[in-house]
Coordinates of C-alpha atoms in Angstrom, one line a residue:
Chain A
M711 CA 99.2 46.4 -21.1
L712 CA 102.9 46.9 -20.9
R713 CA 104.9 48.2 -18.0
K714 CA 106.7 51.4 -18.8
E715 CA 110.1 49.8 -19.1
Q716 CA 108.6 47.2 -21.5
N717 CA 107.0 49.9 -23.5
D718 CA 110.3 51.8 -23.8
Y719 CA 112.1 48.6 -24.7
L720 CA 109.8 47.9 -27.6
S721 CA 109.4 51.5 -28.8
Q722 CA 112.9 52.8 -28.8
T723 CA 115.0 52.0 -31.9
G724 CA 117.9 54.4 -31.7
P725 CA 121.5 53.2 -31.8
G726 CA 122.4 51.0 -28.9
T727 CA 118.9 50.3 -27.7
P728 CA 117.8 46.6 -27.6
L729 CA 115.1 47.1 -30.3
G730 CA 117.5 49.3 -32.3
N731 CA 120.0 46.5 -32.3
L732 CA 117.3 44.1 -33.4
F733 CA 116.2 46.3 -36.3
R734 CA 119.8 46.7 -37.4
C735 CA 119.8 42.9 -38.2
Y736 CA 117.5 43.4 -41.2
W737 CA 117.4 45.1 -44.6
M738 CA 114.9 48.0 -44.3
P739 CA 113.2 50.1 -46.9
A740 CA 115.0 53.4 -46.8
L741 CA 113.5 55.4 -49.7
L742 CA 111.8 54.9 -53.0
A743 CA 114.0 54.6 -56.1
E744 CA 112.1 57.5 -57.6
E745 CA 113.6 59.8 -55.0
L746 CA 117.0 59.4 -56.6
P747 CA 115.9 59.3 -60.2
E748 CA 119.2 59.9 -62.0
N749 CA 122.9 60.0 -61.7
D750 CA 124.2 63.1 -59.8
C751 CA 120.6 64.0 -58.7
P752 CA 120.1 66.0 -55.5
P753 CA 120.8 64.0 -52.3
V754 CA 117.8 63.1 -50.1
R755 CA 117.8 63.5 -46.3
V756 CA 116.8 60.2 -44.7
K757 CA 116.2 59.7 -41.0
L758 CA 116.0 56.1 -39.9
M759 CA 116.0 54.6 -36.4
S760 CA 117.0 58.0 -35.0
E761 CA 120.0 58.4 -37.3
R762 CA 120.2 61.3 -39.7
L763 CA 121.5 60.2 -43.0
L764 CA 121.8 61.3 -46.6
A765 CA 121.0 59.1 -49.6
V766 CA 123.1 59.8 -52.7
R767 CA 123.5 58.6 -56.2
D768 CA 126.8 59.4 -57.9
S769 CA 127.8 60.1 -61.5
E770 CA 128.1 56.3 -62.2
G771 CA 124.7 55.4 -60.7
K772 CA 126.1 54.0 -57.4
Y773 CA 123.9 54.5 -54.4
G774 CA 125.1 55.3 -50.9
L775 CA 123.7 56.2 -47.5
I776 CA 126.0 58.3 -45.4
D777 CA 126.1 60.4 -42.3
E778 CA 124.2 63.7 -43.1
F779 CA 126.8 66.0 -41.7
C780 CA 130.2 67.1 -42.9
A781 CA 133.1 65.9 -40.7
H782 CA 134.7 69.4 -40.9
R783 CA 132.2 71.8 -39.2
G784 CA 129.1 69.7 -39.0
V785 CA 127.2 71.3 -42.0
S786 CA 124.4 69.3 -43.5
L787 CA 125.6 67.8 -46.7
W788 CA 122.1 68.0 -48.1
F789 CA 123.3 71.5 -49.4
G790 CA 126.2 69.8 -51.1
R791 CA 127.0 69.7 -54.8
N792 CA 126.7 66.2 -56.3
E793 CA 129.4 66.2 -59.0
D794 CA 132.2 64.0 -60.4
C795 CA 131.5 60.9 -58.3
G796 CA 131.2 62.8 -55.0
L797 CA 129.2 65.1 -52.9
R798 CA 131.0 68.3 -52.2
C799 CA 130.2 70.4 -49.1
P800 CA 129.4 73.9 -50.1
Y801 CA 131.0 75.4 -47.0
H802 CA 134.7 74.6 -47.5
G803 CA 134.6 72.2 -50.4
W804 CA 135.2 68.9 -48.6
K805 CA 134.1 66.0 -50.9
Y806 CA 132.8 62.6 -50.1
D807 CA 132.1 59.5 -52.2
V808 CA 129.1 57.2 -51.7
T809 CA 130.9 55.2 -49.1
G810 CA 131.4 58.3 -47.0
Q811 CA 135.1 58.3 -47.7
C812 CA 136.4 61.9 -47.9
V813 CA 138.2 62.2 -51.2
D814 CA 139.2 65.9 -51.2
V815 CA 140.0 68.5 -48.5
P816 CA 140.9 71.5 -50.6
S817 CA 142.8 73.3 -47.9
E818 CA 145.2 70.4 -47.6
A819 CA 147.6 69.0 -50.2
V820 CA 146.6 65.7 -51.7
E821 CA 150.0 64.4 -50.9
S822 CA 149.4 65.0 -47.2
G823 CA 146.9 62.1 -47.2
Y824 CA 144.6 64.1 -44.9
A825 CA 141.4 63.2 -46.8
K826 CA 142.1 59.5 -46.5
K827 CA 141.8 59.8 -42.7
I828 CA 138.3 61.3 -42.9
K829 CA 135.3 58.9 -43.4
L830 CA 131.7 59.3 -42.6
K831 CA 129.6 56.5 -41.3
N832 CA 127.9 54.8 -44.3
Y833 CA 125.4 52.0 -44.9
P834 CA 124.8 50.0 -48.1
L835 CA 121.9 51.1 -50.2
I836 CA 120.6 48.8 -52.9
E837 CA 117.6 48.9 -55.3
R838 CA 115.1 46.1 -55.3
G839 CA 111.6 46.3 -56.6
G840 CA 111.6 50.1 -56.9
V841 CA 112.7 50.4 -53.3
L842 CA 116.1 51.4 -52.0
W843 CA 117.0 49.1 -49.1
T844 CA 119.6 49.6 -46.4
Y845 CA 121.2 47.5 -43.8
M846 CA 122.4 49.4 -40.7
G847 CA 124.0 46.7 -38.7
P848 CA 127.5 45.4 -38.4
A849 CA 129.1 44.8 -41.8
D850 CA 130.2 41.3 -40.9
K851 CA 126.6 40.3 -40.1
Q852 CA 125.0 41.6 -43.3
P853 CA 122.3 39.2 -44.3
P854 CA 121.3 38.2 -47.9
L855 CA 119.1 40.6 -49.8
P856 CA 115.4 40.7 -49.0
E857 CA 113.1 38.3 -50.9
F858 CA 109.7 39.7 -50.1
E859 CA 107.5 38.9 -53.1
F860 CA 106.4 42.5 -53.7
C861 CA 110.0 43.4 -54.5
T862 CA 111.0 40.4 -56.6
V863 CA 108.1 40.4 -59.1
P864 CA 108.6 42.4 -62.4
L865 CA 108.3 46.1 -61.9
N866 CA 105.0 46.3 -63.9
Q867 CA 103.4 43.9 -61.4
T868 CA 104.2 46.0 -58.3
F869 CA 103.5 49.4 -56.9
T870 CA 104.9 50.8 -53.7
T871 CA 104.3 54.1 -51.9
K872 CA 105.3 55.5 -48.5
R873 CA 103.8 58.0 -46.2
V874 CA 105.1 59.6 -43.1
Q875 CA 103.2 58.6 -40.0
E876 CA 103.5 60.8 -36.9
C877 CA 103.7 58.2 -34.2
N878 CA 106.0 55.5 -32.9
W879 CA 106.5 52.5 -35.3
L880 CA 105.0 50.0 -32.9
Q881 CA 101.5 51.4 -32.6
A882 CA 101.4 51.7 -36.4
M883 CA 102.7 48.2 -36.9
E884 CA 100.2 46.8 -34.3
G885 CA 97.4 48.1 -36.5
G886 CA 98.7 45.8 -39.3
I887 CA 98.2 42.7 -37.2
D888 CA 95.1 43.8 -35.3
S889 CA 92.6 41.9 -37.5
S890 CA 89.7 42.7 -35.2
H891 CA 89.5 46.4 -36.1
V892 CA 88.7 45.7 -39.7
S893 CA 85.0 44.9 -39.2
W894 CA 84.6 48.3 -37.6
L895 CA 86.9 50.9 -38.9
H896 CA 87.0 49.8 -42.5
R897 CA 83.5 48.4 -42.9
G898 CA 82.4 51.0 -45.4
D899 CA 85.3 50.4 -47.8
L900 CA 84.6 46.8 -48.9
S901 CA 81.8 47.8 -51.2
N902 CA 83.3 51.2 -52.3
D903 CA 87.0 51.0 -52.8
P904 CA 88.0 50.0 -56.3
L905 CA 90.9 47.8 -55.0
F906 CA 88.6 45.8 -52.7
K907 CA 85.1 45.7 -54.1
G908 CA 83.6 42.9 -56.0
A909 CA 85.4 40.0 -54.3
A910 CA 83.3 37.0 -53.6
G911 CA 84.7 36.7 -50.1
N912 CA 83.5 40.2 -49.1
K913 CA 80.1 38.8 -48.4
Y914 CA 81.5 36.7 -45.5
N915 CA 82.9 39.8 -44.0
M916 CA 79.6 41.6 -44.2
Q917 CA 77.5 38.6 -43.0
D918 CA 79.7 37.7 -40.0
M919 CA 80.8 40.7 -38.0
S920 CA 82.2 38.6 -35.1
P921 CA 85.3 36.8 -36.5
V922 CA 87.1 34.3 -34.3
F923 CA 90.9 34.4 -34.2
E924 CA 93.8 32.0 -34.2
V925 CA 97.4 33.0 -33.7
V926 CA 100.2 30.6 -34.7
E927 CA 103.9 31.2 -34.5
N928 CA 105.7 31.0 -37.8
D929 CA 109.5 30.7 -38.6
G930 CA 109.7 34.4 -39.4
G931 CA 107.0 35.8 -37.1
L932 CA 103.3 35.0 -36.9
L933 CA 100.3 33.9 -38.8
I934 CA 97.1 35.4 -37.6
G935 CA 94.0 33.8 -38.9
A936 CA 90.5 35.4 -38.7
R937 CA 87.7 33.0 -39.5
R938 CA 84.1 33.7 -40.3
N939 CA 81.2 31.3 -40.9
A940 CA 80.6 30.3 -44.5
E941 CA 78.5 27.7 -46.3
D942 CA 78.7 23.9 -46.2
D943 CA 80.6 23.2 -43.0
Q944 CA 83.3 25.6 -44.0
Y945 CA 85.0 28.7 -42.5
Y946 CA 86.1 31.7 -44.5
W947 CA 89.7 32.3 -43.3
R948 CA 91.7 35.5 -43.8
I949 CA 95.3 35.0 -42.9
T950 CA 97.7 37.8 -42.1
P951 CA 101.4 37.2 -42.0
W952 CA 103.7 39.2 -39.8
V953 CA 107.4 38.9 -40.5
M954 CA 109.7 40.3 -37.9
P955 CA 110.2 43.0 -37.1
C956 CA 107.8 45.2 -39.1
Y957 CA 106.4 43.6 -42.2
T958 CA 102.7 42.8 -42.4
G959 CA 100.5 41.5 -45.2
V960 CA 96.8 42.1 -45.7
P961 CA 94.8 39.1 -46.9
P962 CA 93.8 39.4 -50.5
R963 CA 90.3 40.0 -52.0
G964 CA 89.4 38.2 -55.3
D965 CA 91.9 38.9 -58.1
H966 CA 92.7 42.4 -56.8
P967 CA 96.4 43.0 -56.2
I968 CA 97.8 41.9 -52.9
H969 CA 98.8 44.6 -50.4
G970 CA 100.6 45.1 -47.2
H971 CA 103.0 47.2 -45.3
F972 CA 106.4 47.8 -43.8
W973 CA 106.5 50.0 -40.7
V974 CA 110.0 51.5 -40.4
P975 CA 111.0 53.7 -37.5
I976 CA 112.1 57.3 -38.4
D977 CA 112.7 58.0 -34.7
D978 CA 110.8 57.2 -31.6
E979 CA 107.9 59.5 -32.5
S980 CA 107.4 58.9 -36.2
C981 CA 107.7 56.2 -38.8
W982 CA 107.4 55.5 -42.5
A983 CA 104.3 53.5 -43.4
W984 CA 105.3 51.7 -46.6
S985 CA 102.4 50.4 -48.6
Y986 CA 102.8 47.9 -51.4
D987 CA 100.4 46.4 -54.0
Y988 CA 101.5 43.6 -56.4
H989 CA 100.1 40.8 -58.4
P990 CA 102.1 37.5 -58.6
T991 CA 101.1 36.6 -62.1
R992 CA 100.0 39.6 -64.1
P993 CA 100.9 43.3 -64.7
L994 CA 98.9 45.8 -62.7
S995 CA 96.3 47.4 -64.9
D996 CA 96.3 51.1 -65.7
V997 CA 93.0 51.4 -63.8
E998 CA 94.6 49.8 -60.7
V999 CA 97.7 51.9 -60.8
A1000 CA 95.6 55.0 -61.3
A1001 CA 93.5 54.1 -58.3
M1002 CA 96.7 53.6 -56.2
K1003 CA 98.1 56.9 -57.3
D1004 CA 94.8 58.4 -56.3
G1005 CA 95.2 57.2 -52.8
K1006 CA 92.8 54.3 -53.0
G1007 CA 93.3 51.0 -51.2
V1008 CA 96.1 51.2 -48.7
H1009 CA 97.7 54.2 -50.4
V1010 CA 97.0 57.9 -49.6
K1011 CA 96.9 61.3 -51.3
Y1012 CA 99.8 63.5 -50.5
V1013 CA 100.5 67.1 -49.7
P1014 CA 102.0 68.0 -53.1
G1015 CA 105.8 67.5 -53.3
T1016 CA 105.9 65.5 -50.1
Y1017 CA 105.2 62.1 -48.6
R1018 CA 103.0 63.6 -46.0
P1019 CA 99.3 62.6 -46.4
A1020 CA 97.0 65.4 -47.6
A1021 CA 94.7 64.4 -44.8
N1022 CA 96.8 64.9 -41.7
K1023 CA 96.5 65.9 -38.1
D1024 CA 96.9 69.6 -38.9
N1025 CA 93.5 69.5 -40.8
D1026 CA 91.9 66.9 -38.5
Y1027 CA 92.4 64.3 -41.3
L1028 CA 89.6 66.1 -43.3
M1029 CA 87.1 64.6 -40.9
N1030 CA 83.7 64.3 -42.6
R1031 CA 81.0 64.0 -39.9
A1032 CA 78.2 63.8 -42.5
A1033 CA 79.8 60.8 -44.1
Q1034 CA 80.3 59.3 -40.6
K1035 CA 76.7 59.9 -39.7
A1036 CA 75.4 58.5 -43.0
G1037 CA 77.6 55.3 -42.5
K1038 CA 79.6 56.0 -45.6
T1039 CA 82.7 55.8 -43.5
F1040 CA 82.7 54.5 -39.9
S1041 CA 85.1 57.1 -38.5
G1042 CA 84.4 59.9 -40.8
I1043 CA 87.9 59.7 -42.4
E1044 CA 88.2 58.7 -46.0
G1045 CA 90.6 55.9 -47.1
I1046 CA 91.8 52.8 -45.3
G1047 CA 95.4 54.2 -44.9
M1048 CA 94.2 57.4 -43.2
Q1049 CA 91.5 55.7 -41.2
D1050 CA 94.3 53.7 -39.6
A1051 CA 96.9 56.5 -39.4
S1052 CA 94.4 59.0 -37.9
L1053 CA 93.6 56.8 -35.0
Q1054 CA 97.1 55.6 -34.4
E1055 CA 98.4 59.1 -34.4
S1056 CA 95.6 60.1 -32.0
M1057 CA 97.2 57.8 -29.4
G1058 CA 100.1 60.4 -29.3
P1059 CA 103.6 60.2 -30.7
L1060 CA 104.4 57.4 -28.3
C1061 CA 101.5 55.4 -27.0
D1062 CA 101.3 54.9 -23.2
R1063 CA 100.6 51.2 -23.0
T1064 CA 100.6 51.2 -19.2
K1065 CA 97.0 52.5 -19.5
E1066 CA 95.6 50.1 -22.1
N1067 CA 93.2 47.3 -21.4
L1068 CA 93.7 44.5 -23.9
V1069 CA 91.2 41.7 -24.4
G1070 CA 91.5 38.1 -25.5
T1071 CA 91.2 38.9 -29.2
D1072 CA 94.3 41.1 -28.9
N1073 CA 96.5 38.1 -28.6
G1074 CA 98.1 38.7 -32.0
I1075 CA 99.4 42.0 -30.7
I1076 CA 100.4 40.4 -27.4
M1077 CA 102.3 37.6 -29.1
A1078 CA 104.1 40.0 -31.5
R1079 CA 105.3 42.1 -28.6
H1080 CA 106.4 38.9 -26.8
R1081 CA 108.3 37.6 -29.8
L1082 CA 110.0 41.0 -30.3
Q1083 CA 111.2 41.1 -26.7
R1084 CA 112.3 37.5 -26.8
A1085 CA 114.3 38.0 -30.0
A1086 CA 115.9 41.3 -28.8
K1087 CA 116.9 39.6 -25.6
A1088 CA 118.3 36.5 -27.4
L1089 CA 120.3 38.8 -29.7
A1090 CA 121.7 40.8 -26.7
D1091 CA 122.5 37.8 -24.6
K1092 CA 123.6 35.2 -27.1
G1093 CA 123.9 37.0 -30.4
T1094 CA 121.1 34.9 -31.8
I1095 CA 120.1 35.9 -35.3
P1096 CA 116.4 36.9 -35.0
P1097 CA 113.5 35.4 -37.0
G1098 CA 112.8 37.3 -40.2
V1099 CA 116.5 37.8 -41.2
D1100 CA 116.6 34.6 -43.3
P1101 CA 115.2 35.5 -46.8
E1102 CA 113.3 32.2 -46.7
H1103 CA 111.1 33.8 -44.0
H1104 CA 110.2 36.5 -46.5
K1105 CA 108.6 34.1 -48.9
V1106 CA 105.3 34.1 -47.1
R1107 CA 102.0 35.2 -48.6
Q1108 CA 98.7 36.4 -47.2
A1109 CA 95.7 34.3 -48.1
A1110 CA 91.9 34.2 -48.0
L1111 CA 90.2 30.9 -48.5
L1112 CA 87.5 28.5 -47.4
L1113 CA 88.4 25.5 -45.3
K1114 CA 86.5 22.7 -43.6
H1115 CA 85.7 23.3 -40.0
D1116 CA 88.1 20.8 -38.6
M1117 CA 91.0 21.8 -40.8
P1118 CA 93.8 23.9 -39.0
F1119 CA 94.3 27.0 -41.2
R1120 CA 98.1 26.5 -41.2
D1121 CA 97.7 23.0 -42.7
G1122 CA 94.8 23.8 -45.0
A1123 CA 96.5 26.9 -46.3
K1124 CA 100.1 25.5 -46.3
E1125 CA 100.6 26.0 -50.1
A1126 CA 98.6 29.2 -50.2
L1127 CA 100.9 30.8 -47.6
K1128 CA 104.0 30.2 -49.8
A1129 CA 105.1 32.8 -52.3
K1130 CA 105.8 31.0 -55.5
Q1131 CA 106.9 32.6 -58.7
G1132 CA 104.2 32.4 -61.4
V1133 CA 101.5 31.0 -59.0
R1134 CA 98.5 33.2 -58.4
Q1135 CA 97.5 34.2 -54.9
T1136 CA 94.9 32.1 -53.1
S1137 CA 91.9 34.3 -52.6
V1138 CA 88.2 34.3 -52.5
Chain B
M1303 CA 96.9 77.2 -37.7
L1304 CA 97.1 73.8 -36.1
S1305 CA 93.9 71.9 -35.5
E1306 CA 92.9 70.6 -32.1
S1307 CA 94.0 67.1 -32.9
A1308 CA 97.5 68.3 -34.0
R1309 CA 97.9 70.1 -30.6
V1310 CA 96.7 67.3 -28.4
T1311 CA 98.8 64.6 -29.9
T1312 CA 102.1 66.3 -29.4
A1313 CA 104.6 64.7 -27.0
H1314 CA 104.3 67.8 -24.8
E1315 CA 100.5 67.6 -24.5
A1316 CA 100.7 63.9 -23.8
G1317 CA 102.2 64.9 -20.4
F1318 CA 98.8 66.4 -19.4
R1319 CA 96.8 63.2 -19.8
V1320 CA 94.6 62.3 -16.9
Q1321 CA 96.7 60.1 -14.6
Y1322 CA 93.9 58.1 -13.1
P1323 CA 93.1 54.4 -13.4
N1324 CA 90.7 53.8 -16.3
S1325 CA 89.7 50.3 -15.3
R1326 CA 89.0 48.2 -12.3
E1327 CA 90.5 44.9 -11.4
R1328 CA 89.1 42.1 -13.5
A1329 CA 88.6 38.5 -12.5
A1330 CA 90.4 36.1 -14.7
K1331 CA 90.1 32.3 -14.4
I1332 CA 93.0 30.4 -15.7
I1333 CA 92.4 26.7 -16.1
A1334 CA 94.9 24.0 -17.1
L1335 CA 93.2 21.2 -19.0
D1336 CA 95.9 18.6 -18.5
A1337 CA 98.8 17.7 -16.3
E1338 CA 101.5 19.1 -18.6
A1339 CA 99.7 22.4 -18.8
A1340 CA 99.2 22.4 -15.0
K1341 CA 103.0 21.9 -14.6
A1342 CA 103.6 25.0 -16.8
L1343 CA 100.9 27.0 -15.0
E1344 CA 102.0 26.2 -11.4
P1345 CA 105.0 28.6 -11.3
V1346 CA 103.0 31.3 -13.0
S1347 CA 100.4 31.1 -10.3
R1348 CA 102.9 32.0 -7.7
E1349 CA 103.5 35.4 -9.2
H1350 CA 101.6 38.5 -8.1
W1351 CA 98.4 38.9 -10.0
H1352 CA 95.4 41.1 -9.8
G1353 CA 92.3 39.1 -9.3
A1354 CA 93.4 36.1 -11.3
A1355 CA 92.6 32.6 -10.0
F1356 CA 94.6 29.5 -11.2
F1357 CA 93.2 26.0 -11.5
T1358 CA 95.2 22.9 -12.4
S1359 CA 92.5 20.3 -13.0
L1360 CA 88.8 19.7 -13.4
S1361 CA 86.8 17.0 -11.5
F1362 CA 83.3 15.9 -11.2
S1363 CA 81.0 14.8 -8.4
A1364 CA 77.6 13.3 -8.1
P1365 CA 74.8 15.9 -8.4
S1366 CA 74.1 17.8 -5.2
A1367 CA 70.3 17.4 -5.8
P1368 CA 68.2 14.7 -7.4
G1369 CA 67.5 15.4 -11.1
Q1370 CA 70.6 17.7 -11.6
T1371 CA 73.6 17.0 -13.8
L1372 CA 77.0 16.3 -12.5
D1373 CA 78.7 19.0 -10.5
A1374 CA 82.0 20.2 -12.0
W1375 CA 84.8 21.3 -9.7
L1376 CA 88.0 23.3 -10.4
N1377 CA 90.9 22.4 -8.3
D1378 CA 93.4 25.2 -7.5
V1379 CA 97.1 24.8 -6.8
A1380 CA 96.5 24.7 -3.1
G1381 CA 94.2 21.8 -3.4
H1382 CA 90.9 23.6 -2.9
A1383 CA 88.0 22.6 -5.0
M1384 CA 85.8 25.4 -6.4
N1385 CA 82.6 25.1 -8.2
L1386 CA 83.0 25.6 -11.9
A1387 CA 79.7 27.3 -12.5
A1388 CA 80.3 29.7 -9.6
E1389 CA 83.8 30.5 -10.7
V1390 CA 82.8 31.2 -14.2
A1391 CA 79.8 33.3 -13.0
E1392 CA 82.2 35.7 -11.3
A1393 CA 84.8 35.7 -14.0
D1394 CA 85.3 38.5 -16.5
Y1395 CA 87.1 36.1 -18.9
V1396 CA 88.3 32.6 -18.8
V1397 CA 91.6 31.2 -20.2
V1398 CA 92.1 27.5 -20.8
I1399 CA 95.6 26.1 -21.4
T1400 CA 96.5 22.7 -22.9
S1401 CA 99.8 21.1 -23.8
A1402 CA 99.5 20.0 -27.5
G1403 CA 98.7 16.3 -27.8
E1404 CA 97.3 16.0 -24.3
D1405 CA 93.7 15.2 -23.5
S1406 CA 91.8 18.6 -23.5
R1407 CA 88.3 17.3 -23.7
A1408 CA 87.4 19.1 -20.5
V1409 CA 87.2 22.3 -22.5
S1410 CA 83.7 21.4 -23.6
V1411 CA 82.4 21.5 -20.0
I1412 CA 84.1 24.8 -19.3
A1413 CA 82.9 26.2 -22.6
E1414 CA 79.3 25.3 -21.7
A1415 CA 79.6 27.2 -18.4
C1416 CA 81.1 30.2 -20.3
K1417 CA 78.3 30.1 -22.9
L1418 CA 75.7 30.0 -20.2
R1419 CA 77.2 33.1 -18.6
K1420 CA 78.3 34.7 -21.9
K1421 CA 81.9 34.9 -20.8
T1422 CA 84.8 35.0 -23.3
L1423 CA 86.9 31.9 -23.5
V1424 CA 90.5 32.2 -24.7
G1425 CA 92.5 29.0 -25.6
L1426 CA 96.2 28.6 -25.4
I1427 CA 98.0 25.6 -26.8
L1428 CA 101.5 25.1 -25.6
T1429 CA 104.0 23.4 -27.9
H1430 CA 107.1 23.7 -25.7
N1431 CA 107.4 19.9 -25.4
G1432 CA 107.9 19.4 -29.1
P1433 CA 104.7 17.8 -30.2
T1434 CA 104.0 16.5 -33.7
D1435 CA 102.0 18.5 -36.2
E1436 CA 99.2 16.0 -35.8
Q1437 CA 99.1 16.5 -32.1
V1438 CA 98.9 20.3 -32.5
A1439 CA 96.1 19.8 -35.1
A1440 CA 94.3 17.5 -32.6
S1441 CA 94.4 20.2 -29.9
L1442 CA 93.3 22.9 -32.3
K1443 CA 90.4 20.7 -33.4
E1444 CA 89.4 20.2 -29.7
L1445 CA 89.5 23.8 -28.7
R1446 CA 88.4 25.6 -31.9
P1447 CA 84.7 25.2 -31.5
Y1448 CA 84.7 26.8 -28.1
T1449 CA 87.2 29.6 -28.1
R1450 CA 86.9 33.2 -29.3
M1451 CA 90.7 33.4 -29.6
L1452 CA 93.0 30.5 -29.9
V1453 CA 96.8 30.8 -29.6
V1454 CA 99.5 28.3 -30.3
A1455 CA 102.7 29.3 -28.4
S1456 CA 106.1 27.6 -28.5
G1457 CA 107.1 28.7 -25.0
A1458 CA 105.5 28.4 -21.6
D1459 CA 106.8 31.9 -20.9
Y1460 CA 103.9 33.1 -23.0
I1461 CA 101.4 32.3 -20.3
E1462 CA 102.9 35.0 -18.1
A1463 CA 103.3 37.5 -21.0
M1464 CA 99.7 37.0 -22.0
L1465 CA 98.3 37.3 -18.5
T1466 CA 100.3 40.4 -17.8
A1467 CA 99.1 42.0 -21.0
L1468 CA 95.5 41.2 -20.0
R1469 CA 96.0 42.6 -16.5
A1470 CA 95.1 39.3 -15.0

């Protein structure tokens, strides 16, 4: 459990809040590159960490993320005309470039210099791995670009989607490090989902429903190992990395692509659940990509034309009680992504952790909260750069492997946990 | 038309949740396995807790009746000796804490008592004194066979954070 003030501390990410300041130390996924598909395309409204912004791509292909609202009368520039290297407000014609600099105020003479004195808040926006990333912190503290493996492999080896999740970022992220729920909530999907089934390691999940856990601090966050009994004096380990503040990896299965998530706050009551799949050494097959587009694995089907899941709280997530009763799905909800999201959203837009009753196996969650609080406090008190900012911390991989009983997973999986170009994932 | 779940999960409706305790106090037994861990545990034990009992060492005495095995005693911070089996019997869960590299073999005795009573045993290995990787590995090896959850924490402040989270 958390006291209310602790819960607020960890949940609130708006400007000036302790966690908000922490998040603003990192590059964050802002939108998919496909959302700004061509020069002078329509701008996209983006709300991140309680700031309303507008993503634009100008006539020369330059990206920018600027305050959504015109400095003149507060109109949303989403209605603007994207033309001649600038976004022109349709109300009175004020025009801004991708840096938020006003370049034209039609009512005032150019010679007056009036436009030069108008500038909207802006953040850098860069493309990496099909994702547009932004950094919303102080310009002089901007870190090097992100090096997560899913966004550094060739584009034909990676596939990323996002979906809106209608709850606070923390309860969504905590699902990503809560390894103990997998044996329950997702038990039906190991044998059915095309992106999971067939892996040799799946049998250990099915044979041993009581995994034992180890949590180890890592430079960038945590490594959470779940072990199950295997043959010949060995354990089957599934190792989940968490990189601060909101990146989680799902341990792989066989030669299936590796997947995981980013959990990015939209505001304090909703977040973007980013889901990636990639393979370190080969292109994704047409069958795999088709399955991902069809909402299999960690991805979801959408309400057409949106990034809102087709199964959502307005339709009770398309609950199928017959499938639940028959054991086809444990919760009655189809798909891993929505199985998680439905339950996390059911906690309410902001989970009241003063009422929760954690148990020993929740230590991954407890440790993550502890590290977030510690890092936010060190940032506030001493300006300490938090773990996970250094791109070296991004070069971690999830792993699934067999180790002898007396081998610490962190040592036994030392090489497996490193992202190395051209080296296949370690997976059973 | 909104579904029931859509309505009940709004921020407004969250205000109508039953404001009544959903759990009763639980008995946690927190046991330091070595002197370094005891040193870290001692200030934590002085905080206000709900049903948690703190022990800084384990000792043994001759069996109280012929034919029985050794009696194991937990010593609390005030110097009282409590019977291990009785303490575990009334516990809801047990946490053992060791400082990496220190002798943590006592865990096997505590684990045996937990196994007998089917109590969950959580292990915490502290690395705040800068142990070598080998020392951490040795502690992991010692505790791994007995614990349901094993945590390696770099700061002793994690003891309080974990116990607060567990409502100890």
